mmCIF file of C-alpha atoms in Angstrom:
data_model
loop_
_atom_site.group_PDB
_atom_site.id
_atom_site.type_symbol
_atom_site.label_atom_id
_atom_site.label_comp_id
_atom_site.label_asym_id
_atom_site.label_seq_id
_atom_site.Cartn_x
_atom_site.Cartn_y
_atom_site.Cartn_z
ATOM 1 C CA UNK T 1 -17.459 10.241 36.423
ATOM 2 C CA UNK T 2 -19.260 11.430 33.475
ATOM 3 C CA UNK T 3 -16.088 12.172 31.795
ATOM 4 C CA UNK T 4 -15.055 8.640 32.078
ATOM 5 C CA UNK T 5 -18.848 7.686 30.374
ATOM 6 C CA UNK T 6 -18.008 9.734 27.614
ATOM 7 C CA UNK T 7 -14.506 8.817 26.859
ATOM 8 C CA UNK T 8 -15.670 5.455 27.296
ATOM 9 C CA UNK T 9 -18.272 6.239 24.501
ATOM 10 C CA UNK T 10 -16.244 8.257 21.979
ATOM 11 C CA UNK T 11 -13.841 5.303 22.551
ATOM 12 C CA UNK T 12 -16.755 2.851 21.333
ATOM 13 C CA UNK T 13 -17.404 4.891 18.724
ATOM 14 C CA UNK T 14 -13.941 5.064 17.315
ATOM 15 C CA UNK T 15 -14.131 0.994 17.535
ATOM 16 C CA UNK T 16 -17.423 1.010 15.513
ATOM 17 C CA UNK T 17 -15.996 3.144 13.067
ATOM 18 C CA UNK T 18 -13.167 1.355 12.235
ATOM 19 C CA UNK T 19 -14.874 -1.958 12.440
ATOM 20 C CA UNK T 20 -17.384 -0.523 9.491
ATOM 21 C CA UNK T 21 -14.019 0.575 7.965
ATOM 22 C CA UNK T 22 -12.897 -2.801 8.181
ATOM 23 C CA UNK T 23 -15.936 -5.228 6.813
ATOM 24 C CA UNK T 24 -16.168 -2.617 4.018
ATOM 25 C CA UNK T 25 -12.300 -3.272 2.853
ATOM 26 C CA UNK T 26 -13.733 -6.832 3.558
ATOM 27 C CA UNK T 27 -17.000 -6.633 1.538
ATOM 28 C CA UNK T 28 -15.036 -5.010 -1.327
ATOM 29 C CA UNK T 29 -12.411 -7.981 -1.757
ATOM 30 C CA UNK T 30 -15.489 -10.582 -1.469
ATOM 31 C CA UNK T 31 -17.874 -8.220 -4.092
ATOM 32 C CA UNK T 32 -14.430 -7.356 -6.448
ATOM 33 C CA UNK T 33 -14.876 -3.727 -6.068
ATOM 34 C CA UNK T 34 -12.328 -1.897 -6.889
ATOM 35 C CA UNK T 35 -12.123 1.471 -5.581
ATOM 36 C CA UNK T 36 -12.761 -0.348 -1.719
ATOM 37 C CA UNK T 37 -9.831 -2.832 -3.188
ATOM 38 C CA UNK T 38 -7.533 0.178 -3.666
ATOM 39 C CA UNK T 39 -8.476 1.698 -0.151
ATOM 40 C CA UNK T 40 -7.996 -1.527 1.779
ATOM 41 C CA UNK T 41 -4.960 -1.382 -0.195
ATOM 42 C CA UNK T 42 -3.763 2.088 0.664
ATOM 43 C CA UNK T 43 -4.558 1.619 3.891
ATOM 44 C CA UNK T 44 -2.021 -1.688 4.312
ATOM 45 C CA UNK T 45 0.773 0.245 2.922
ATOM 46 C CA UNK T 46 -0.187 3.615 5.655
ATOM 47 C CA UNK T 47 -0.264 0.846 8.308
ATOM 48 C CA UNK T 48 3.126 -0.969 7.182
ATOM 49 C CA UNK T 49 4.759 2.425 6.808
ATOM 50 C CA UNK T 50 3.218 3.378 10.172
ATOM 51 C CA UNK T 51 4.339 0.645 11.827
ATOM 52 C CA UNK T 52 7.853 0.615 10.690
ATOM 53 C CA UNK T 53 8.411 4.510 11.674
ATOM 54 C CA UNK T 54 6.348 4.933 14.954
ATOM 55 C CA UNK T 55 8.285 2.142 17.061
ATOM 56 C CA UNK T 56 11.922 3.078 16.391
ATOM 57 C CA UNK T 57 10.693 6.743 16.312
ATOM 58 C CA UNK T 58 9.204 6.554 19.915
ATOM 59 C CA UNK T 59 12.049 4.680 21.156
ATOM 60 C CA UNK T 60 14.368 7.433 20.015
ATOM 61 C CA UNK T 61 12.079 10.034 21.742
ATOM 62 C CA UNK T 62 11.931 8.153 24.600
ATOM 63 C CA UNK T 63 15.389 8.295 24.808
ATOM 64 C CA UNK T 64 15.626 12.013 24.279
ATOM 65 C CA UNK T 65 13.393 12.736 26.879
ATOM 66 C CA UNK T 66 15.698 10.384 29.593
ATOM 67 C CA UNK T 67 19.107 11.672 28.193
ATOM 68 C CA UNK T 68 18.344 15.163 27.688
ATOM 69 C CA UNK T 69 18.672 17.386 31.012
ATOM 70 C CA UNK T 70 16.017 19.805 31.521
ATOM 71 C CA UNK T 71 18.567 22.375 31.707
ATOM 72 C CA UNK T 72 19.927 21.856 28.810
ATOM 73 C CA UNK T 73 16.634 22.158 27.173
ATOM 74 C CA UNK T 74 16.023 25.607 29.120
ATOM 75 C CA UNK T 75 19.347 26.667 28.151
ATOM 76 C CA UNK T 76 18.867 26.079 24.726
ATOM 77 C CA UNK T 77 14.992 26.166 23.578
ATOM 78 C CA UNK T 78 14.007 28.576 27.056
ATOM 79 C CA UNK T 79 12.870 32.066 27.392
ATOM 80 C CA UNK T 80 16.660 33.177 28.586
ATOM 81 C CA UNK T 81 18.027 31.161 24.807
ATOM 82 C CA UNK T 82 17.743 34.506 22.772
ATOM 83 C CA UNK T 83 17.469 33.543 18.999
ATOM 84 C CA UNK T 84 19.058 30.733 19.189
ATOM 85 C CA UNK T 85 16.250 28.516 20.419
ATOM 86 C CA UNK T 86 15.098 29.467 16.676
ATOM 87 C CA UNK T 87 18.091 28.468 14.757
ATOM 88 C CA UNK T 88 17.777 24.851 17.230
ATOM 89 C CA UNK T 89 14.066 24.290 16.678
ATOM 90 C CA UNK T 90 14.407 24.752 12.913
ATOM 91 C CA UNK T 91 18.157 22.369 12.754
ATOM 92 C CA UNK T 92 15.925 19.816 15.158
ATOM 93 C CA UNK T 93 13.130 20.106 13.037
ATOM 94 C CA UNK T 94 15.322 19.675 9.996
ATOM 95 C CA UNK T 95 16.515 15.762 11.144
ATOM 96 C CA UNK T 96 12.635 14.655 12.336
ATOM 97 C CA UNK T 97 11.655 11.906 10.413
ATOM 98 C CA UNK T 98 8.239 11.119 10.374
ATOM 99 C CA UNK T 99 6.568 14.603 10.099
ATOM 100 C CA UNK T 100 3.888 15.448 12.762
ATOM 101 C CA UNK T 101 3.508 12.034 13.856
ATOM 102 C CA UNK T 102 7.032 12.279 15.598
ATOM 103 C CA UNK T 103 6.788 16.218 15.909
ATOM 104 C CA UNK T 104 3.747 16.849 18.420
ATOM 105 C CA UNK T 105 5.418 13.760 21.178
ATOM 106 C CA UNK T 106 9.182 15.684 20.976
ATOM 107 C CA UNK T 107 7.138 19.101 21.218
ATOM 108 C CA UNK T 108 5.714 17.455 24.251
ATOM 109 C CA UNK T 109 8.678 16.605 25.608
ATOM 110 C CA UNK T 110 9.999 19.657 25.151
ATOM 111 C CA UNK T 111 7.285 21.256 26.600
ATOM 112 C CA UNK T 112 7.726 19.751 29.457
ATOM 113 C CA UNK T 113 11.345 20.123 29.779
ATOM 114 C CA UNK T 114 11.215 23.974 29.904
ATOM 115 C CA UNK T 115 11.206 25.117 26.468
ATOM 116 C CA UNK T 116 9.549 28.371 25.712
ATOM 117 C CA UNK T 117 6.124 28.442 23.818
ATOM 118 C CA UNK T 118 7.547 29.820 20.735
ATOM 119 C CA UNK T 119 10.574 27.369 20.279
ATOM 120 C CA UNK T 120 7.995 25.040 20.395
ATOM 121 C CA UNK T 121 5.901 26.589 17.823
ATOM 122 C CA UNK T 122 8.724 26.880 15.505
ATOM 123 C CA UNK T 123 9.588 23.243 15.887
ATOM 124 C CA UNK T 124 6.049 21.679 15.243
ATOM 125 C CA UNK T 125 5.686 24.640 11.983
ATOM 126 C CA UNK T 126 9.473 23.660 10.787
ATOM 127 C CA UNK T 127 8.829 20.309 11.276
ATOM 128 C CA UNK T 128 6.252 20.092 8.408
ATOM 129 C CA UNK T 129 8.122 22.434 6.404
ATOM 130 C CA UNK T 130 12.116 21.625 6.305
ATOM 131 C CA UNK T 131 12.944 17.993 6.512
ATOM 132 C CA UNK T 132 15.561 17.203 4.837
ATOM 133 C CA UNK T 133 14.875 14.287 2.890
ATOM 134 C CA UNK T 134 11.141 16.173 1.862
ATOM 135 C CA UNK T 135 13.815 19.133 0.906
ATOM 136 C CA UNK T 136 15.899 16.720 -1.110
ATOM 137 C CA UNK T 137 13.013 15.255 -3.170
ATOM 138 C CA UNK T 138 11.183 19.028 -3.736
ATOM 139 C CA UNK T 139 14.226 20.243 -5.191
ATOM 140 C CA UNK T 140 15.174 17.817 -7.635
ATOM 141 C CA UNK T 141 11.533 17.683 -8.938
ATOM 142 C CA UNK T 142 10.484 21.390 -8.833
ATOM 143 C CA UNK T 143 14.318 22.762 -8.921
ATOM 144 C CA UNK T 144 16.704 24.130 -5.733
ATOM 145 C CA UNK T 145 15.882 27.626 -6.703
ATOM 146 C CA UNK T 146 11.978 26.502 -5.287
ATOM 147 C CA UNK T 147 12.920 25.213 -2.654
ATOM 148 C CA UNK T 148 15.700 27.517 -1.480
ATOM 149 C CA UNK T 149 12.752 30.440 -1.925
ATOM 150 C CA UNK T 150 10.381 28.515 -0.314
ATOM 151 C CA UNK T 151 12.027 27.671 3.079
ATOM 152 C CA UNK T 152 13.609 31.028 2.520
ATOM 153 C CA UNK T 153 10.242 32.802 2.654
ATOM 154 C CA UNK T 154 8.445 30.441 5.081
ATOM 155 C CA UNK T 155 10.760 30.646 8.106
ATOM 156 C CA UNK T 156 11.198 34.098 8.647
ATOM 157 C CA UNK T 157 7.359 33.883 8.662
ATOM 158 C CA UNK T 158 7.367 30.644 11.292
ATOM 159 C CA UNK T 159 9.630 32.698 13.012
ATOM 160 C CA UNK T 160 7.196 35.500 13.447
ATOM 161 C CA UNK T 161 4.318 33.562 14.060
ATOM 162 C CA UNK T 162 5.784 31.689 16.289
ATOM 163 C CA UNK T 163 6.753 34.692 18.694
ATOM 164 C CA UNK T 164 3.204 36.385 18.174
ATOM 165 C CA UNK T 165 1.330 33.067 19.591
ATOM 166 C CA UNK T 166 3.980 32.366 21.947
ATOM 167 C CA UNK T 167 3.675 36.221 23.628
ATOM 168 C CA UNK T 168 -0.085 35.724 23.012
ATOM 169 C CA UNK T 169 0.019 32.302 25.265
ATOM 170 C CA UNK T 170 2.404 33.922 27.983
ATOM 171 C CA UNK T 171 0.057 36.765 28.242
ATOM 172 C CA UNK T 172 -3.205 34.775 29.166
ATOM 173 C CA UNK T 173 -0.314 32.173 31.352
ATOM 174 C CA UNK T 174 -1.731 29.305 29.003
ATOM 175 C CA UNK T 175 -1.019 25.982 30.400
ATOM 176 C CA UNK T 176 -1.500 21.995 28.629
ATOM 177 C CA UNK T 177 -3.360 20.370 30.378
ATOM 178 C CA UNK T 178 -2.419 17.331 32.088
ATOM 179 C CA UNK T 179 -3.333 13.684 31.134
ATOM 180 C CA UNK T 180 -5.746 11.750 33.503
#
């Protein structure tokens, strides 16, 4: 019960805080202030971005999660997958649009579809490092030779990461918690 009372609260905090957000974005169109103008402003664009990506991005995970057989995900992302559960967290983190907004929900899923820790780890990790349009745009600003050492150097070490906190989870028989 006095969990509830102080979800309930943080919850009315969170409320406050974006209602103080709000009537200063407010306040600054009324009083001509700039800097709030360009925040309010900001913000809009986030929230129209936002709200074009989430919806069709949740649908599709949604989908994943109903289409995708459990075994399919042990086979292939599970502690019997060898490498390969690598090679298909990195390819599937390659084609998620939407960085960590979409990431953590299909790590979820995968989660609880069988996957191992460390497939997971790599996903979420690879996720913020090899999309492919992000990968597109870095190398024709900063070059391909950048970006090819970059991704070169970074997954071995998301790789090895990956399998240190996994083994380190497995040891202590880490489980995520369930939602109320």
């Amino acid at each position: 019960m006095a969990k509830n009372k102080e979800t309930k609260k943080n919850n009315n905090m969170n409320y406050y805080i974006f209602a103080v957000f709000v009537a200063f974005i407010a306040g600054s169109y009324f009083m001509n202030f700039d800097l709030g103008k360009r925040i309010g402003s900001n913000f809009m664009i986030f929230a129209r971005d936002m709200g074009l990506l989430l919806p069709p991005a949740f649908i599709l995970i949604g989908l994943f999660d109903v289409w995708v057989s459990r075994e399919s995900i042990e086979n292939n992302f599970g502690n019997t997958s060898g490498f390969k559960k690598y090679i298909y967290a990195i390819l599937l983190a390659a084609t998620t649009v939407g960085g960590t907004f979409v990431a953590f929900p299909v790590a979820n899923t995968l989660y609880h579809k069988g996957a191992n820790y460390s497939s997971i780890f790599t996903y979420v990790t690879a996720a913020s490092l090899v999309m492919i349009p992000m990968s597109i745009m870095e190398a024709s600003i900063l070059g391909v030779k950048f970006t090819a050492i970059r991704i070169g150097v970074s997954l071995p070490l998301v790789i090895v990461s990956s399998i240190i906190l996994g083994n380190f989870f497995n040891k202590i028989d880490y489980k995520i918690p369930k939602a109320d």
